[in-house]
GROMACS .gro file of C-alpha atoms in nm:
model
  356
    1MET     CA    1   0.971  -0.861  -1.684
    2GLU     CA    2   1.273  -1.022  -1.613
    3LYS     CA    3   1.198  -1.205  -1.303
    4TYR     CA    4   0.873  -1.308  -1.410
    5LYS     CA    5   1.009  -1.508  -1.737
    6ALA     CA    6   1.057  -1.794  -1.552
    7TYR     CA    7   0.711  -1.811  -1.393
    8ILE     CA    8   0.573  -1.711  -1.723
    9ALA     CA    9   0.819  -2.045  -1.896
   10VAL     CA   10   0.654  -2.271  -1.658
   11VAL     CA   11   0.343  -2.223  -1.657
   12VAL     CA   12   0.363  -2.242  -2.057
   13LEU     CA   13   0.516  -2.584  -1.998
   14GLN     CA   14   0.252  -2.706  -1.794
   15CYS     CA   15  -0.021  -2.577  -2.014
   16SER     CA   16   0.146  -2.749  -2.285
   17TYR     CA   17   0.127  -3.087  -2.125
   18ALA     CA   18  -0.227  -3.107  -2.007
   19GLY     CA   19  -0.273  -2.991  -2.390
   20MET     CA   20  -0.126  -3.270  -2.487
   21ILE     CA   21  -0.331  -3.524  -2.258
   22VAL     CA   22  -0.655  -3.341  -2.366
   23LEU     CA   23  -0.573  -3.339  -2.723
   24SER     CA   24  -0.439  -3.691  -2.740
   25LYS     CA   25  -0.763  -3.831  -2.534
   26ALA     CA   26  -0.979  -3.591  -2.776
   27ALA     CA   27  -0.751  -3.808  -3.125
   28ILE     CA   28  -0.808  -4.118  -2.953
   29SER     CA   29  -1.213  -4.091  -2.869
   30SER     CA   30  -1.225  -3.950  -3.260
   31GLY     CA   31  -1.083  -4.276  -3.372
   32MET     CA   32  -0.738  -4.246  -3.405
   33LYS     CA   33  -0.544  -4.565  -3.313
   34PRO     CA   34  -0.290  -4.511  -3.074
   35SER     CA   35  -0.044  -4.716  -3.216
   36VAL     CA   36  -0.089  -4.459  -3.517
   37PHE     CA   37  -0.067  -4.184  -3.322
   38VAL     CA   38   0.262  -4.258  -3.186
   39ALA     CA   39   0.407  -4.313  -3.513
   40TYR     CA   40   0.295  -3.978  -3.646
   41ARG     CA   41   0.413  -3.846  -3.319
   42GLN     CA   42   0.754  -3.942  -3.300
   43ALA     CA   43   0.774  -3.869  -3.665
   44PHE     CA   44   0.664  -3.507  -3.635
   45ALA     CA   45   0.905  -3.485  -3.347
   46THR     CA   46   1.197  -3.595  -3.558
   47VAL     CA   47   1.127  -3.365  -3.853
   48ALA     CA   48   1.102  -3.093  -3.594
   49LEU     CA   49   1.428  -3.118  -3.404
   50LEU     CA   50   1.641  -3.213  -3.705
   51PRO     CA   51   1.682  -2.862  -3.822
   52PHE     CA   52   1.850  -2.755  -3.465
   53ALA     CA   53   2.132  -3.037  -3.546
   54PHE     CA   54   2.236  -2.816  -3.796
   55PHE     CA   55   2.225  -2.484  -3.642
   56PHE     CA   56   2.331  -2.632  -3.268
   57PRO     CA   57   2.595  -2.949  -3.363
   58SER     CA   58   2.678  -3.161  -3.065
   59LYS     CA   59   3.058  -3.228  -2.976
   60GLY     CA   60   3.150  -3.569  -2.864
   61PRO     CA   61   3.237  -3.917  -2.982
   62PRO     CA   62   3.191  -4.076  -3.273
   63LEU     CA   63   2.859  -4.308  -3.210
   64SER     CA   64   2.970  -4.709  -3.182
   65TRP     CA   65   2.764  -4.979  -3.341
   66THR     CA   66   2.702  -5.094  -2.953
   67GLY     CA   67   2.606  -4.748  -2.842
   68PHE     CA   68   2.390  -4.733  -3.146
   69CYS     CA   69   2.225  -5.061  -3.047
   70LYS     CA   70   2.204  -4.924  -2.690
   71ILE     CA   71   2.040  -4.615  -2.757
   72PHE     CA   72   1.789  -4.815  -3.035
   73PHE     CA   73   1.673  -5.022  -2.708
   74THR     CA   74   1.645  -4.757  -2.516
   75SER     CA   75   1.467  -4.562  -2.702
   76SER     CA   76   1.230  -4.843  -2.789
   77TYR     CA   77   1.068  -4.944  -2.488
   78GLY     CA   78   1.106  -4.577  -2.363
   79LEU     CA   79   0.963  -4.390  -2.649
   80ALA     CA   80   0.741  -4.602  -2.853
   81LEU     CA   81   0.681  -4.879  -2.605
   82SER     CA   82   0.565  -4.646  -2.295
   83PHE     CA   83   0.349  -4.398  -2.536
   84ASN     CA   84   0.171  -4.677  -2.697
   85LEU     CA   85   0.053  -4.813  -2.351
   86ASN     CA   86   0.010  -4.464  -2.221
   87LEU     CA   87  -0.234  -4.445  -2.526
   88ALA     CA   88  -0.416  -4.759  -2.485
   89GLY     CA   89  -0.490  -4.687  -2.157
   90LEU     CA   90  -0.584  -4.351  -2.240
   91GLN     CA   91  -0.906  -4.524  -2.412
   92TYR     CA   92  -1.041  -4.627  -2.103
   93ILE     CA   93  -0.974  -4.337  -1.849
   94SER     CA   94  -0.999  -3.959  -1.798
   95ALA     CA   95  -0.782  -3.698  -1.949
   96THR     CA   96  -0.739  -3.575  -1.598
   97PHE     CA   97  -0.595  -3.917  -1.472
   98GLY     CA   98  -0.434  -3.933  -1.784
   99THR     CA   99  -0.224  -3.618  -1.660
  100ALA     CA  100  -0.201  -3.713  -1.236
  101ILE     CA  101  -0.015  -4.038  -1.351
  102LEU     CA  102   0.245  -3.825  -1.470
  103SER     CA  103   0.249  -3.750  -1.082
  104ILE     CA  104   0.425  -4.105  -1.035
  105VAL     CA  105   0.731  -4.056  -1.265
  106PRO     CA  106   0.953  -3.894  -1.004
  107ALA     CA  107   0.915  -4.162  -0.747
  108LEU     CA  108   0.950  -4.477  -0.979
  109VAL     CA  109   1.311  -4.329  -1.134
  110PHE     CA  110   1.392  -4.256  -0.724
  111ILE     CA  111   1.287  -4.615  -0.688
  112MET     CA  112   1.485  -4.757  -0.989
  113ALA     CA  113   1.813  -4.526  -0.909
  114VAL     CA  114   1.769  -4.726  -0.574
  115CYS     CA  115   1.729  -5.058  -0.725
  116LEU     CA  116   2.055  -4.991  -0.975
  117ARG     CA  117   2.285  -4.824  -0.713
  118ILE     CA  118   2.242  -4.475  -0.888
  119GLU     CA  119   2.062  -4.299  -0.613
  120ASN     CA  120   2.132  -4.359  -0.204
  121LEU     CA  121   1.838  -4.415  -0.009
  122SER     CA  122   1.932  -4.268   0.335
  123ILE     CA  123   1.662  -4.390   0.513
  124SER     CA  124   1.840  -4.216   0.853
  125ARG     CA  125   1.863  -3.894   0.706
  126TRP     CA  126   1.515  -3.690   0.722
  127HIS     CA  127   1.571  -3.617   0.335
  128GLY     CA  128   1.585  -3.949   0.275
  129VAL     CA  129   1.252  -4.047   0.464
  130ALA     CA  130   1.089  -3.764   0.263
  131LYS     CA  131   1.184  -3.926  -0.078
  132VAL     CA  132   1.067  -4.315   0.058
  133VAL     CA  133   0.755  -4.116   0.188
  134GLY     CA  134   0.690  -3.912  -0.148
  135ALA     CA  135   0.739  -4.245  -0.331
  136ILE     CA  136   0.489  -4.430  -0.116
  137LEU     CA  137   0.246  -4.122  -0.153
  138GLY     CA  138   0.253  -4.124  -0.498
  139LEU     CA  139   0.196  -4.495  -0.576
  140SER     CA  140  -0.085  -4.484  -0.295
  141GLY     CA  141  -0.232  -4.176  -0.514
  142ALA     CA  142  -0.206  -4.430  -0.867
  143MET     CA  143  -0.379  -4.669  -0.689
  144ALA     CA  144  -0.658  -4.455  -0.536
  145PHE     CA  145  -0.725  -4.369  -0.884
  146THR     CA  146  -0.726  -4.696  -1.041
  147PHE     CA  147  -0.959  -4.865  -0.807
  148PHE     CA  148  -1.173  -4.617  -0.630
  149LYS     CA  149  -1.370  -4.379  -0.867
  150GLY     CA  150  -1.686  -4.275  -0.574
  151PRO     CA  151  -1.963  -4.061  -0.619
  152PRO     CA  152  -1.940  -3.747  -0.829
  153LEU     CA  153  -1.738  -3.452  -0.721
  154TYR     CA  154  -2.053  -3.208  -0.866
  155ALA     CA  155  -2.403  -3.236  -0.991
  156THR     CA  156  -2.457  -3.251  -1.365
  157SER     CA  157  -2.727  -3.116  -1.588
  158ALA     CA  158  -2.996  -3.388  -1.732
  159ASN     CA  159  -2.809  -3.406  -2.050
  160HIS     CA  160  -2.443  -3.425  -1.889
  161HIS     CA  161  -2.598  -3.663  -1.658
  162ALA     CA  162  -2.734  -3.891  -1.952
  163HIS     CA  163  -2.406  -3.875  -2.146
  164HIS     CA  164  -2.260  -3.949  -1.844
  165SER     CA  165  -2.476  -4.244  -1.799
  166PHE     CA  166  -2.365  -4.339  -2.160
  167ASP     CA  167  -1.977  -4.337  -2.061
  168GLU     CA  168  -2.000  -4.513  -1.710
  169ASN     CA  169  -2.177  -4.849  -1.949
  170THR     CA  170  -1.881  -4.773  -2.240
  171HIS     CA  171  -1.612  -4.754  -1.979
  172SER     CA  172  -1.687  -5.015  -1.692
  173LYS     CA  173  -1.532  -5.043  -1.399
  174GLN     CA  174  -1.286  -5.350  -1.520
  175GLN     CA  175  -1.199  -5.128  -1.841
  176TRP     CA  176  -1.126  -4.825  -1.615
  177ILE     CA  177  -0.872  -5.053  -1.430
  178LYS     CA  178  -0.752  -5.221  -1.736
  179GLY     CA  179  -0.680  -4.843  -1.887
  180SER     CA  180  -0.516  -4.720  -1.542
  181LEU     CA  181  -0.293  -5.052  -1.529
  182LEU     CA  182  -0.205  -5.011  -1.901
  183ALA     CA  183  -0.122  -4.621  -1.788
  184ILE     CA  184   0.084  -4.688  -1.501
  185ALA     CA  185   0.285  -4.956  -1.711
  186GLY     CA  186   0.361  -4.687  -1.955
  187GLN     CA  187   0.507  -4.486  -1.692
  188VAL     CA  188   0.752  -4.749  -1.566
  189PHE     CA  189   0.903  -4.814  -1.880
  190TYR     CA  190   0.902  -4.414  -1.936
  191ALA     CA  191   1.058  -4.393  -1.563
  192LEU     CA  192   1.328  -4.637  -1.688
  193TRP     CA  193   1.409  -4.446  -2.000
  194LEU     CA  194   1.477  -4.152  -1.737
  195THR     CA  195   1.673  -4.365  -1.502
  196MET     CA  196   1.905  -4.468  -1.781
  197GLN     CA  197   1.972  -4.127  -1.937
  198ALA     CA  198   2.241  -4.022  -1.701
  199PRO     CA  199   2.436  -4.307  -1.821
  200LEU     CA  200   2.391  -4.241  -2.183
  201LEU     CA  201   2.486  -3.893  -2.138
  202LYS     CA  202   2.800  -3.922  -1.989
  203GLN     CA  203   2.908  -4.214  -2.256
  204TYR     CA  204   2.761  -3.991  -2.537
  205PRO     CA  205   2.759  -3.593  -2.418
  206GLY     CA  206   2.501  -3.373  -2.621
  207LYS     CA  207   2.164  -3.376  -2.518
  208LEU     CA  208   2.016  -3.254  -2.849
  209ARG     CA  209   2.184  -3.538  -3.059
  210LEU     CA  210   2.062  -3.791  -2.819
  211THR     CA  211   1.740  -3.665  -2.794
  212ILE     CA  212   1.733  -3.647  -3.170
  213LEU     CA  213   1.855  -3.984  -3.228
  214GLN     CA  214   1.616  -4.097  -2.972
  215CYS     CA  215   1.308  -3.950  -3.161
  216GLY     CA  216   1.414  -4.089  -3.462
  217LEU     CA  217   1.530  -4.443  -3.342
  218SER     CA  218   1.160  -4.468  -3.199
  219CYS     CA  219   1.005  -4.381  -3.518
  220LEU     CA  220   1.119  -4.775  -3.654
  221PRO     CA  221   0.951  -5.000  -3.385
  222ALA     CA  222   0.672  -4.752  -3.374
  223ALA     CA  223   0.576  -4.780  -3.730
  224VAL     CA  224   0.641  -5.151  -3.760
  225TYR     CA  225   0.427  -5.201  -3.448
  226GLY     CA  226   0.143  -4.942  -3.594
  227ALA     CA  227   0.115  -5.133  -3.950
  228ALA     CA  228   0.135  -5.487  -3.782
  229MET     CA  229  -0.171  -5.315  -3.579
  230GLU     CA  230  -0.377  -5.136  -3.837
  231ARG     CA  231  -0.312  -5.283  -4.199
  232HIS     CA  232  -0.560  -5.063  -4.378
  233ALA     CA  233  -0.442  -4.778  -4.548
  234SER     CA  234  -0.769  -4.605  -4.427
  235SER     CA  235  -0.633  -4.547  -4.042
  236TRP     CA  236  -0.312  -4.392  -4.128
  237LYS     CA  237  -0.479  -4.131  -4.326
  238LEU     CA  238  -0.488  -3.750  -4.163
  239GLY     CA  239  -0.712  -3.494  -4.257
  240TRP     CA  240  -0.760  -3.138  -4.133
  241ASN     CA  241  -0.909  -3.278  -3.822
  242ILE     CA  242  -0.867  -3.299  -3.445
  243GLU     CA  243  -0.589  -3.620  -3.525
  244LEU     CA  244  -0.366  -3.391  -3.711
  245LEU     CA  245  -0.389  -3.125  -3.467
  246SER     CA  246  -0.295  -3.394  -3.214
  247VAL     CA  247   0.017  -3.541  -3.310
  248ALA     CA  248   0.151  -3.219  -3.495
  249TYR     CA  249   0.116  -3.049  -3.164
  250CYS     CA  250   0.271  -3.375  -2.953
  251GLY     CA  251   0.543  -3.399  -3.202
  252VAL     CA  252   0.617  -3.013  -3.259
  253ILE     CA  253   0.507  -2.802  -2.980
  254VAL     CA  254   0.586  -3.059  -2.693
  255THR     CA  255   0.882  -3.243  -2.800
  256GLY     CA  256   1.050  -2.963  -2.971
  257MET     CA  257   0.957  -2.637  -2.799
  258SER     CA  258   0.920  -2.788  -2.444
  259TYR     CA  259   1.214  -2.921  -2.450
  260TRP     CA  260   1.447  -2.631  -2.539
  261LEU     CA  261   1.180  -2.427  -2.237
  262GLN     CA  262   1.219  -2.703  -2.016
  263ALA     CA  263   1.593  -2.676  -2.069
  264TRP     CA  264   1.615  -2.311  -2.000
  265VAL     CA  265   1.351  -2.328  -1.692
  266ILE     CA  266   1.600  -2.557  -1.563
  267GLU     CA  267   1.937  -2.387  -1.622
  268LYS     CA  268   1.765  -2.049  -1.505
  269LYS     CA  269   1.617  -2.183  -1.155
  270GLY     CA  270   1.691  -2.568  -1.135
  271PRO     CA  271   1.526  -2.865  -1.167
  272VAL     CA  272   1.317  -2.813  -0.843
  273PHE     CA  273   1.148  -2.499  -0.947
  274SER     CA  274   1.041  -2.670  -1.273
  275ALA     CA  275   0.907  -2.981  -1.119
  276ILE     CA  276   0.684  -2.814  -0.846
  277PHE     CA  277   0.471  -2.686  -1.071
  278GLY     CA  278   0.353  -3.053  -1.227
  279PRO     CA  279  -0.004  -3.029  -1.016
  280LEU     CA  280  -0.067  -2.690  -1.237
  281ALA     CA  281  -0.082  -2.956  -1.501
  282LEU     CA  282  -0.359  -3.143  -1.325
  283ILE     CA  283  -0.552  -2.877  -1.278
  284ILE     CA  284  -0.550  -2.745  -1.640
  285ALA     CA  285  -0.613  -3.045  -1.767
  286ALA     CA  286  -0.934  -3.123  -1.529
  287ILE     CA  287  -1.058  -2.819  -1.627
  288LEU     CA  288  -1.022  -2.845  -1.979
  289SER     CA  289  -1.167  -3.180  -1.992
  290ALA     CA  290  -1.454  -3.087  -1.785
  291LEU     CA  291  -1.517  -2.831  -2.062
  292PHE     CA  292  -1.468  -2.970  -2.380
  293LEU     CA  293  -1.478  -3.342  -2.274
  294ASN     CA  294  -1.773  -3.366  -2.051
  295GLU     CA  295  -1.585  -3.534  -1.809
  296THR     CA  296  -1.681  -3.564  -1.446
  297LEU     CA  297  -1.425  -3.565  -1.206
  298HIS     CA  298  -1.519  -3.807  -0.877
  299TRP     CA  299  -1.417  -3.777  -0.475
  300GLY     CA  300  -1.210  -4.116  -0.582
  301SER     CA  301  -1.022  -3.892  -0.837
  302VAL     CA  302  -1.012  -3.612  -0.562
  303LEU     CA  303  -0.843  -3.864  -0.325
  304GLY     CA  304  -0.591  -3.981  -0.566
  305CYS     CA  305  -0.486  -3.637  -0.663
  306GLY     CA  306  -0.428  -3.524  -0.326
  307LEU     CA  307  -0.213  -3.843  -0.236
  308LEU     CA  308  -0.013  -3.767  -0.577
  309VAL     CA  309   0.079  -3.411  -0.540
  310GLY     CA  310   0.154  -3.453  -0.167
  311GLY     CA  311   0.344  -3.730  -0.240
  312LEU     CA  312   0.566  -3.521  -0.490
  313TYR     CA  313   0.592  -3.230  -0.275
  314SER     CA  314   0.738  -3.464  -0.021
  315PHE     CA  315   0.970  -3.608  -0.281
  316LEU     CA  316   1.087  -3.288  -0.396
  317TRP     CA  317   1.170  -3.132  -0.066
  318GLY     CA  318   1.386  -3.436   0.042
  319ARG     CA  319   1.553  -3.396  -0.317
  320ASN     CA  320   1.618  -3.023  -0.265
  321ARG     CA  321   1.738  -3.081   0.096
  322GLU     CA  322   1.988  -3.316  -0.024
  323ALA     CA  323   2.119  -3.089  -0.302
  324HIS     CA  324   2.133  -2.823  -0.018
  325ILE     CA  325   2.346  -3.069   0.204
  326ARG     CA  326   2.554  -3.213  -0.086
  327ALA     CA  327   2.650  -2.837  -0.166
  328GLN     CA  328   2.725  -2.774   0.179
  329GLN     CA  329   2.972  -3.065   0.166
  330VAL     CA  330   3.133  -2.955  -0.127
  331LEU     CA  331   3.207  -2.599  -0.006
  332ASP     CA  332   3.328  -2.727   0.342
  333HIS     CA  333   3.550  -2.964   0.145
  334PRO     CA  334   3.853  -2.744   0.078
  335ILE     CA  335   3.823  -2.546   0.424
  336LYS     CA  336   3.844  -2.850   0.604
  337GLU     CA  337   4.149  -2.962   0.381
  338ALA     CA  338   4.300  -2.624   0.410
  339HIS     CA  339   4.239  -2.659   0.765
  340LEU     CA  340   4.439  -2.969   0.786
  341GLU     CA  341   4.748  -2.846   0.563
  342ASN     CA  342   4.795  -2.556   0.792
  343SER     CA  343   4.768  -2.764   1.110
  344VAL     CA  344   5.028  -2.996   0.937
  345LEU     CA  345   5.243  -2.705   0.839
  346SER     CA  346   5.238  -2.607   1.197
  347MET     CA  347   5.368  -2.922   1.320
  348LEU     CA  348   5.665  -2.874   1.100
  349PRO     CA  349   6.024  -2.704   1.127
  350ASP     CA  350   6.021  -2.335   1.027
  351GLU     CA  351   6.229  -2.449   0.728
  352ALA     CA  352   5.999  -2.706   0.599
  353GLN     CA  353   5.726  -2.484   0.604
  354ASN     CA  354   5.880  -2.242   0.323
  355ILE     CA  355   5.905  -2.537   0.095
  356PRO     CA  356   5.701  -2.468  -0.223
   0.00000   0.00000   0.00000
């Protein structure tokens, strides 16, 4: 079982991500407001992660006031704002699309990293071309999902067709486009947050401490925005229903358990191994949505899904190839230095070669 642990872990991860989208969609469809959902989710995540801070204390420099403000600003747009935009869009789109849109995050991070000069474009190399093509395919897939729905993928029963017709009237094409653009905007802010994690970790090392800080600080703007949008106490009441299950699952399971599981998988197999299973969450979400949410897949969704998956794998191939080239350069560099040193020494007198 030892060699299968990483595969089991990554499948559990993708199931948790698919469950997050499907449960979030179910909670929003039941009447829970997105702003309330985000506030509760971040609160549950903070409470779930706080005990780990006592058992696994992080070492690092003390947090300055400037650093505190920087982390607060980053968590506000990267967690509170992006989650609000994503859930606001989820009101008008399917859970399948909500899962598929996650695939554009690597491409968006790459584009932002290039613009901020964190990442090299390397357009003259094959791995650079693969990353650019992957980014273009990923964005094209998102646009295909947004603007092209197409006919249903499979025939439905009369009752399901009646439900689907009602859903089509409720969520018009304009609402679908609105929801898609909101979800994409949410992923843009989330990708910007991911891009800024590397500079933050260099300045304030300790992933656990930084994660807890960002979850806790994002609670404040999320709660303030939620209180401004939903002033009635009834909107904030949680019962023993799908709403409580959803926020507890997203906060405790996804943010708490998946954080450690993701770190373990990356440590054992690397980031490419973890990311390459991303489309599995899309397949699981599509099946769960069809079974429990009565959602119907369309040919436009299949086209968008194919472009997203193709773009993701093209991008990951480019990143993996680039990592191999860099690792080879690092290995070759000491050899070249030693070869150069031996060449210089061979030109010196015998007495000089013996000087330490």
